[in-house]
mmCIF file of C-alpha atoms in Angstrom:
data_model
loop_
_atom_site.group_PDB
_atom_site.id
_atom_site.type_symbol
_atom_site.label_atom_id
_atom_site.label_comp_id
_atom_site.label_asym_id
_atom_site.label_seq_id
_atom_site.Cartn_x
_atom_site.Cartn_y
_atom_site.Cartn_z
ATOM 1 C CA UNK R 1 11.559 19.724 24.782
ATOM 2 C CA UNK R 2 10.497 21.563 21.609
ATOM 3 C CA UNK R 3 7.631 20.371 19.411
ATOM 4 C CA UNK R 4 8.454 19.066 15.950
ATOM 5 C CA UNK R 5 4.758 18.660 15.023
ATOM 6 C CA UNK R 6 2.190 21.215 16.115
ATOM 7 C CA UNK R 7 -1.528 20.602 15.446
ATOM 8 C CA UNK R 8 -4.047 23.370 16.116
ATOM 9 C CA UNK R 9 -7.854 23.093 16.040
ATOM 10 C CA UNK R 10 -7.738 20.376 13.376
ATOM 11 C CA UNK R 11 -11.045 19.019 12.069
ATOM 12 C CA UNK R 12 -12.002 16.806 9.148
ATOM 13 C CA UNK R 13 -15.519 16.318 7.790
ATOM 14 C CA UNK R 14 -15.947 14.093 4.750
ATOM 15 C CA UNK R 15 -18.349 14.794 1.895
ATOM 16 C CA UNK R 16 -21.010 12.485 3.316
ATOM 17 C CA UNK R 17 -21.091 14.518 6.536
ATOM 18 C CA UNK R 18 -19.053 12.166 8.708
ATOM 19 C CA UNK R 19 -16.806 14.148 11.077
ATOM 20 C CA UNK R 20 -13.648 12.079 11.473
ATOM 21 C CA UNK R 21 -11.730 14.640 13.566
ATOM 22 C CA UNK R 22 -13.068 17.264 15.958
ATOM 23 C CA UNK R 23 -10.896 20.237 16.946
ATOM 24 C CA UNK R 24 -7.711 18.292 17.693
ATOM 25 C CA UNK R 25 -4.857 20.153 19.413
ATOM 26 C CA UNK R 26 -1.581 18.283 19.858
ATOM 27 C CA UNK R 27 2.151 18.963 20.063
ATOM 28 C CA UNK R 28 4.538 16.066 19.418
ATOM 29 C CA UNK R 29 7.976 16.512 20.907
ATOM 30 C CA UNK R 30 11.152 16.234 18.918
ATOM 31 C CA UNK R 31 12.836 12.844 19.312
ATOM 32 C CA UNK R 32 10.053 11.110 21.251
ATOM 33 C CA UNK R 33 8.047 7.952 20.591
ATOM 34 C CA UNK R 34 4.411 9.009 20.726
ATOM 35 C CA UNK R 35 1.736 6.298 20.820
ATOM 36 C CA UNK R 36 -1.616 7.343 19.360
ATOM 37 C CA UNK R 37 -4.223 4.892 20.633
ATOM 38 C CA UNK R 38 -7.892 4.505 19.833
ATOM 39 C CA UNK R 39 -10.522 1.978 18.765
ATOM 40 C CA UNK R 40 -11.222 1.240 15.109
ATOM 41 C CA UNK R 41 -12.710 4.286 13.395
ATOM 42 C CA UNK R 42 -11.501 6.693 16.095
ATOM 43 C CA UNK R 43 -9.671 8.980 13.629
ATOM 44 C CA UNK R 44 -6.061 7.788 13.998
ATOM 45 C CA UNK R 45 -5.421 7.110 10.317
ATOM 46 C CA UNK R 46 -7.231 10.291 9.258
ATOM 47 C CA UNK R 47 -4.994 12.356 11.556
ATOM 48 C CA UNK R 48 -1.846 10.699 10.241
ATOM 49 C CA UNK R 49 -3.013 11.067 6.634
ATOM 50 C CA UNK R 50 -3.567 14.809 7.090
ATOM 51 C CA UNK R 51 -0.107 15.356 8.572
ATOM 52 C CA UNK R 52 1.445 13.349 5.732
ATOM 53 C CA UNK R 53 -0.415 15.337 3.076
ATOM 54 C CA UNK R 54 -2.655 12.494 1.887
ATOM 55 C CA UNK R 55 -5.931 14.002 3.139
ATOM 56 C CA UNK R 56 -6.929 17.676 3.248
ATOM 57 C CA UNK R 57 -8.145 19.083 6.577
ATOM 58 C CA UNK R 58 -11.481 20.869 6.805
ATOM 59 C CA UNK R 59 -10.269 23.388 9.394
ATOM 60 C CA UNK R 60 -7.176 23.966 11.492
ATOM 61 C CA UNK R 61 -3.452 23.913 10.833
ATOM 62 C CA UNK R 62 -0.480 21.561 11.104
ATOM 63 C CA UNK R 63 3.200 22.478 11.057
ATOM 64 C CA UNK R 64 6.174 20.127 10.929
ATOM 65 C CA UNK R 65 9.448 21.613 12.137
ATOM 66 C CA UNK R 66 7.900 25.049 11.635
ATOM 67 C CA UNK R 67 6.668 24.441 8.073
ATOM 68 C CA UNK R 68 2.975 24.413 7.193
ATOM 69 C CA UNK R 69 1.877 21.095 5.661
ATOM 70 C CA UNK R 70 -0.049 22.871 2.894
ATOM 71 C CA UNK R 71 2.014 25.981 2.174
ATOM 72 C CA UNK R 72 5.342 24.152 2.273
ATOM 73 C CA UNK R 73 4.229 20.671 1.263
ATOM 74 C CA UNK R 74 7.462 19.551 -0.419
ATOM 75 C CA UNK R 75 9.691 20.353 2.563
ATOM 76 C CA UNK R 76 7.262 18.741 5.001
ATOM 77 C CA UNK R 77 6.817 15.579 2.941
ATOM 78 C CA UNK R 78 10.590 15.187 2.607
ATOM 79 C CA UNK R 79 10.883 15.142 6.411
ATOM 80 C CA UNK R 80 8.248 12.411 6.864
ATOM 81 C CA UNK R 81 8.358 8.655 6.439
ATOM 82 C CA UNK R 82 5.070 6.745 6.504
ATOM 83 C CA UNK R 83 4.443 3.041 7.029
ATOM 84 C CA UNK R 84 0.725 2.666 6.231
ATOM 85 C CA UNK R 85 -1.599 -0.111 7.352
ATOM 86 C CA UNK R 86 -2.025 -1.418 3.819
ATOM 87 C CA UNK R 87 0.769 -3.337 2.087
ATOM 88 C CA UNK R 88 1.212 -1.591 -1.273
ATOM 89 C CA UNK R 89 4.207 -2.906 -3.173
ATOM 90 C CA UNK R 90 5.139 -3.836 -6.741
ATOM 91 C CA UNK R 91 5.150 -7.639 -6.560
ATOM 92 C CA UNK R 92 7.471 -7.993 -9.538
ATOM 93 C CA UNK R 93 10.190 -5.662 -8.230
ATOM 94 C CA UNK R 94 13.164 -6.735 -6.110
ATOM 95 C CA UNK R 95 13.518 -5.635 -2.504
ATOM 96 C CA UNK R 96 16.645 -3.558 -3.144
ATOM 97 C CA UNK R 97 15.224 -1.811 -6.202
ATOM 98 C CA UNK R 98 11.948 -1.030 -4.419
ATOM 99 C CA UNK R 99 13.762 0.782 -1.601
ATOM 100 C CA UNK R 100 16.145 2.535 -4.019
ATOM 101 C CA UNK R 101 13.177 3.733 -6.090
ATOM 102 C CA UNK R 102 11.456 5.146 -3.005
ATOM 103 C CA UNK R 103 14.615 7.089 -2.185
ATOM 104 C CA UNK R 104 14.729 8.507 -5.704
ATOM 105 C CA UNK R 105 11.152 9.759 -5.444
ATOM 106 C CA UNK R 106 12.379 12.331 -2.897
ATOM 107 C CA UNK R 107 15.212 13.534 -5.119
ATOM 108 C CA UNK R 108 17.874 11.839 -3.004
ATOM 109 C CA UNK R 109 21.092 10.790 -4.709
ATOM 110 C CA UNK R 110 21.641 7.026 -5.000
ATOM 111 C CA UNK R 111 23.242 5.573 -1.876
ATOM 112 C CA UNK R 112 23.549 1.774 -2.084
ATOM 113 C CA UNK R 113 25.466 1.629 1.217
ATOM 114 C CA UNK R 114 22.651 3.351 3.081
ATOM 115 C CA UNK R 115 20.032 1.089 1.527
ATOM 116 C CA UNK R 116 22.119 -1.943 2.469
ATOM 117 C CA UNK R 117 22.276 -0.631 6.048
ATOM 118 C CA UNK R 118 18.474 -0.341 6.195
ATOM 119 C CA UNK R 119 17.907 -3.789 4.729
ATOM 120 C CA UNK R 120 20.414 -5.362 7.095
ATOM 121 C CA UNK R 121 18.805 -3.696 10.131
ATOM 122 C CA UNK R 122 15.446 -5.155 9.098
ATOM 123 C CA UNK R 123 16.882 -8.602 8.250
ATOM 124 C CA UNK R 124 16.026 -8.085 4.572
ATOM 125 C CA UNK R 125 19.523 -8.045 3.102
ATOM 126 C CA UNK R 126 19.455 -11.748 2.234
ATOM 127 C CA UNK R 127 16.216 -11.007 0.309
ATOM 128 C CA UNK R 128 17.647 -8.123 -1.723
ATOM 129 C CA UNK R 129 17.540 -10.006 -5.039
ATOM 130 C CA UNK R 130 14.142 -11.597 -4.395
ATOM 131 C CA UNK R 131 10.986 -10.485 -6.111
ATOM 132 C CA UNK R 132 8.604 -8.963 -3.566
ATOM 133 C CA UNK R 133 5.965 -11.538 -4.478
ATOM 134 C CA UNK R 134 8.107 -14.217 -2.760
ATOM 135 C CA UNK R 135 8.103 -12.447 0.623
ATOM 136 C CA UNK R 136 5.901 -13.404 3.552
ATOM 137 C CA UNK R 137 3.411 -10.905 4.954
ATOM 138 C CA UNK R 138 5.771 -10.049 7.827
ATOM 139 C CA UNK R 139 8.687 -9.468 5.455
ATOM 140 C CA UNK R 140 6.520 -7.224 3.280
ATOM 141 C CA UNK R 141 5.727 -5.202 6.405
ATOM 142 C CA UNK R 142 9.463 -4.818 7.012
ATOM 143 C CA UNK R 143 9.917 -3.759 3.408
ATOM 144 C CA UNK R 144 7.348 -0.992 3.913
ATOM 145 C CA UNK R 145 9.441 0.274 6.826
ATOM 146 C CA UNK R 146 12.601 0.147 4.700
ATOM 147 C CA UNK R 147 10.880 2.172 1.965
ATOM 148 C CA UNK R 148 9.685 4.731 4.521
ATOM 149 C CA UNK R 149 13.264 5.132 5.786
ATOM 150 C CA UNK R 150 14.864 5.287 2.339
ATOM 151 C CA UNK R 151 14.969 9.104 2.168
ATOM 152 C CA UNK R 152 16.296 9.553 5.744
ATOM 153 C CA UNK R 153 13.213 11.181 7.332
ATOM 154 C CA UNK R 154 13.294 12.979 10.670
ATOM 155 C CA UNK R 155 9.682 11.986 11.474
ATOM 156 C CA UNK R 156 8.416 8.421 11.059
ATOM 157 C CA UNK R 157 4.757 7.364 11.205
ATOM 158 C CA UNK R 158 4.083 3.701 11.950
ATOM 159 C CA UNK R 159 0.398 2.928 11.395
ATOM 160 C CA UNK R 160 -0.212 -0.558 12.843
ATOM 161 C CA UNK R 161 3.312 -1.705 11.865
ATOM 162 C CA UNK R 162 3.198 -5.054 13.669
ATOM 163 C CA UNK R 163 -0.057 -6.278 12.108
ATOM 164 C CA UNK R 164 0.596 -9.736 10.697
ATOM 165 C CA UNK R 165 4.178 -9.831 11.992
ATOM 166 C CA UNK R 166 5.330 -12.820 14.037
ATOM 167 C CA UNK R 167 6.893 -12.468 17.491
ATOM 168 C CA UNK R 168 10.525 -12.739 16.393
ATOM 169 C CA UNK R 169 10.155 -10.223 13.569
ATOM 170 C CA UNK R 170 8.240 -7.893 15.890
ATOM 171 C CA UNK R 171 11.055 -7.832 18.448
ATOM 172 C CA UNK R 172 13.625 -7.092 15.742
ATOM 173 C CA UNK R 173 11.422 -4.327 14.352
ATOM 174 C CA UNK R 174 11.048 -2.634 17.734
ATOM 175 C CA UNK R 175 14.806 -2.687 18.186
ATOM 176 C CA UNK R 176 15.068 -0.800 14.899
ATOM 177 C CA UNK R 177 12.542 1.724 16.260
ATOM 178 C CA UNK R 178 14.618 2.191 19.426
ATOM 179 C CA UNK R 179 17.750 2.735 17.331
ATOM 180 C CA UNK R 180 15.951 5.335 15.215
ATOM 181 C CA UNK R 181 14.791 7.203 18.309
ATOM 182 C CA UNK R 182 18.366 7.123 19.637
ATOM 183 C CA UNK R 183 19.456 8.691 16.343
ATOM 184 C CA UNK R 184 16.990 11.568 16.846
ATOM 185 C CA UNK R 185 14.064 10.410 14.699
ATOM 186 C CA UNK R 186 10.611 11.285 16.053
ATOM 187 C CA UNK R 187 8.256 8.315 15.877
ATOM 188 C CA UNK R 188 4.470 8.350 15.958
ATOM 189 C CA UNK R 189 2.981 4.914 16.477
ATOM 190 C CA UNK R 190 -0.503 3.468 16.292
ATOM 191 C CA UNK R 191 -1.022 -0.095 17.446
ATOM 192 C CA UNK R 192 -3.642 -2.449 18.837
ATOM 193 C CA UNK R 193 -0.888 -4.334 20.676
ATOM 194 C CA UNK R 194 -1.049 -2.088 23.729
ATOM 195 C CA UNK R 195 1.721 -3.937 25.548
ATOM 196 C CA UNK R 196 4.018 -2.633 22.798
ATOM 197 C CA UNK R 197 2.902 0.948 23.390
ATOM 198 C CA UNK R 198 3.393 0.433 27.117
ATOM 199 C CA UNK R 199 6.945 -0.766 26.539
ATOM 200 C CA UNK R 200 7.998 1.636 23.769
ATOM 201 C CA UNK R 201 6.216 4.970 24.121
ATOM 202 C CA UNK R 202 7.395 8.085 25.928
ATOM 203 C CA UNK R 203 3.935 9.650 25.769
ATOM 204 C CA UNK R 204 0.448 8.389 24.984
ATOM 205 C CA UNK R 205 -2.511 10.050 23.298
ATOM 206 C CA UNK R 206 -5.997 8.507 23.284
ATOM 207 C CA UNK R 207 -8.454 9.414 20.543
ATOM 208 C CA UNK R 208 -12.056 8.262 20.246
ATOM 209 C CA UNK R 209 -14.860 9.425 17.963
ATOM 210 C CA UNK R 210 -12.519 11.978 16.429
ATOM 211 C CA UNK R 211 -11.716 13.687 19.729
ATOM 212 C CA UNK R 212 -8.360 13.606 21.478
ATOM 213 C CA UNK R 213 -9.422 12.885 25.042
ATOM 214 C CA UNK R 214 -6.047 12.499 26.721
ATOM 215 C CA UNK R 215 -2.345 13.202 26.180
ATOM 216 C CA UNK R 216 0.013 12.232 28.964
ATOM 217 C CA UNK R 217 3.523 11.033 29.711
ATOM 218 C CA UNK R 218 3.241 7.271 29.889
ATOM 219 C CA UNK R 219 4.737 6.944 33.360
ATOM 220 C CA UNK R 220 2.483 9.697 34.716
ATOM 221 C CA UNK R 221 -0.572 8.153 33.050
ATOM 222 C CA UNK R 222 0.172 4.795 34.652
ATOM 223 C CA UNK R 223 0.641 6.484 38.019
ATOM 224 C CA UNK R 224 -2.509 8.614 37.871
ATOM 225 C CA UNK R 225 -4.989 6.223 36.276
ATOM 226 C CA UNK R 226 -3.532 2.804 36.930
ATOM 227 C CA UNK R 227 -5.168 0.765 39.668
ATOM 228 C CA UNK R 228 -3.076 -1.072 42.230
ATOM 229 C CA UNK R 229 -4.684 -3.977 44.014
ATOM 230 C CA UNK R 230 -3.862 -6.233 46.926
ATOM 231 C CA UNK R 231 -5.509 -9.657 46.572
ATOM 232 C CA UNK R 232 -5.877 -11.737 49.737
ATOM 233 C CA UNK R 233 -6.859 -15.393 49.842
ATOM 234 C CA UNK R 234 -8.832 -15.759 53.091
ATOM 235 C CA UNK R 235 -8.439 -18.663 55.477
ATOM 236 C CA UNK R 236 -12.217 -18.864 55.915
ATOM 237 C CA UNK R 237 -15.070 -17.721 53.687
ATOM 238 C CA UNK R 238 -16.952 -14.531 54.614
ATOM 239 C CA UNK R 239 -20.642 -13.911 54.032
ATOM 240 C CA UNK R 240 -20.071 -10.152 54.122
ATOM 241 C CA UNK R 241 -17.555 -7.501 55.090
ATOM 242 C CA UNK R 242 -17.148 -6.757 58.814
ATOM 243 C CA UNK R 243 -18.121 -3.231 59.885
ATOM 244 C CA UNK R 244 -14.511 -2.518 60.854
ATOM 245 C CA UNK R 245 -13.468 -2.853 57.175
ATOM 246 C CA UNK R 246 -16.230 -0.685 55.723
ATOM 247 C CA UNK R 247 -13.927 2.318 55.224
ATOM 248 C CA UNK R 248 -11.709 0.520 52.706
ATOM 249 C CA UNK R 249 -12.181 0.066 48.947
ATOM 250 C CA UNK R 250 -12.738 -3.684 49.195
ATOM 251 C CA UNK R 251 -14.435 -6.253 46.994
ATOM 252 C CA UNK R 252 -15.392 -9.680 48.280
ATOM 253 C CA UNK R 253 -15.489 -12.523 45.758
ATOM 254 C CA UNK R 254 -18.827 -14.328 45.262
ATOM 255 C CA UNK R 255 -17.582 -17.385 47.164
ATOM 256 C CA UNK R 256 -16.368 -15.192 50.048
ATOM 257 C CA UNK R 257 -12.837 -16.589 49.894
ATOM 258 C CA UNK R 258 -11.001 -13.698 48.230
ATOM 259 C CA UNK R 259 -10.723 -10.047 49.243
ATOM 260 C CA UNK R 260 -9.477 -7.408 46.777
ATOM 261 C CA UNK R 261 -8.232 -4.063 48.065
ATOM 262 C CA UNK R 262 -7.817 -1.251 45.505
ATOM 263 C CA UNK R 263 -5.419 1.513 46.510
ATOM 264 C CA UNK R 264 -3.106 4.181 45.150
ATOM 265 C CA UNK R 265 0.186 5.664 46.277
ATOM 266 C CA UNK R 266 -0.365 9.317 45.385
ATOM 267 C CA UNK R 267 -0.718 10.294 49.041
ATOM 268 C CA UNK R 268 2.606 8.620 49.820
ATOM 269 C CA UNK R 269 1.062 5.604 51.555
ATOM 270 C CA UNK R 270 -1.021 2.633 50.493
ATOM 271 C CA UNK R 271 -3.182 1.906 53.536
ATOM 272 C CA UNK R 272 -2.170 -1.755 53.376
ATOM 273 C CA UNK R 273 -0.697 -1.817 56.887
ATOM 274 C CA UNK R 274 -3.839 -0.268 58.396
ATOM 275 C CA UNK R 275 -6.024 -2.723 56.476
ATOM 276 C CA UNK R 276 -4.086 -5.743 57.689
ATOM 277 C CA UNK R 277 -4.256 -4.468 61.280
ATOM 278 C CA UNK R 278 -8.013 -3.932 61.044
ATOM 279 C CA UNK R 279 -8.472 -7.368 59.471
ATOM 280 C CA UNK R 280 -6.626 -8.909 62.404
ATOM 281 C CA UNK R 281 -8.764 -7.006 64.887
ATOM 282 C CA UNK R 282 -11.890 -8.093 63.002
ATOM 283 C CA UNK R 283 -10.784 -11.724 63.126
ATOM 284 C CA UNK R 284 -10.311 -12.004 59.370
ATOM 285 C CA UNK R 285 -7.274 -14.091 58.461
ATOM 286 C CA UNK R 286 -5.609 -14.881 55.153
ATOM 287 C CA UNK R 287 -3.344 -17.626 53.816
ATOM 288 C CA UNK R 288 -1.820 -15.878 50.791
ATOM 289 C CA UNK R 289 -1.623 -12.478 49.132
ATOM 290 C CA UNK R 290 -0.577 -10.945 45.833
ATOM 291 C CA UNK R 291 -0.420 -7.493 44.242
ATOM 292 C CA UNK R 292 -1.369 -6.403 40.729
ATOM 293 C CA UNK R 293 -1.200 -3.160 38.764
ATOM 294 C CA UNK R 294 -3.240 -1.992 35.776
ATOM 295 C CA UNK R 295 -1.658 -2.304 32.369
ATOM 296 C CA UNK R 296 -1.895 0.406 29.704
ATOM 297 C CA UNK R 297 -4.538 -1.788 28.060
ATOM 298 C CA UNK R 298 -6.687 -1.693 31.207
ATOM 299 C CA UNK R 299 -6.413 2.100 31.365
ATOM 300 C CA UNK R 300 -7.176 2.456 27.648
ATOM 301 C CA UNK R 301 -10.310 0.305 27.862
ATOM 302 C CA UNK R 302 -11.589 2.257 30.872
ATOM 303 C CA UNK R 303 -10.988 5.603 29.101
ATOM 304 C CA UNK R 304 -12.740 4.571 25.890
ATOM 305 C CA UNK R 305 -15.708 3.082 27.752
ATOM 306 C CA UNK R 306 -16.129 6.215 29.839
ATOM 307 C CA UNK R 307 -16.224 8.377 26.702
ATOM 308 C CA UNK R 308 -18.797 6.400 24.733
#
């Protein structure tokens, strides 16, 4: 799949000497949902702001659909929609007029039917005549998305879009995101709700301290770095592991009543059958068992900790 955004050797150092980005290289594929994850202050918003033309890079280059973000700023900006973290709206304007005004800023002809379609998809149509000041925080977040979509962008940046949004609104919003991806829009997402990234993203990038430390297909990332564990509740407490079980990646709980076996399936087998046979031969019995698998959040925390 071709790249719609290509970032080469991108760095940003602010006037005070703080280096927010360090030699970032990244290609974002056309039509994908790309989740950019990182702790607070990792450089996510700086990277997005550079691509959107809000912050100047110190070194490096960025192209969007083949156009340089600096040399061909107007074409690039017209292709991009941005939903920022901050809620910046005119409190005394109506919802409909706010979205129509945003469309006009990009030189687009008025299209009330299209604006109605956006507002309906975001459950804002019944608010169209309301002043923005009457909206809840979650509805204002939806309005920011509507404004970002007003000029029909082909690339959409969602910077913490679900912050302050309740569960019902969040589900509706992610359905809109899925519909946009189905229509060919490329979506770049940052979020601290990692279960959302796990559910929505095609690929994941992890950034920390200004460095992009990993980019991977989500399914492959979960397969390669996710831990799978078999948890056995023992029928009698152990004071230590029998010698026969020493070759397995096992952890005995402090009370000696639970045994946790960590394994992977990359070799085509888990080792569970061999473990259970050796437990039987060692006289170790169990009364119950369960399996667990790492979430994207578990993997993310491990990656960030290992790169501190």
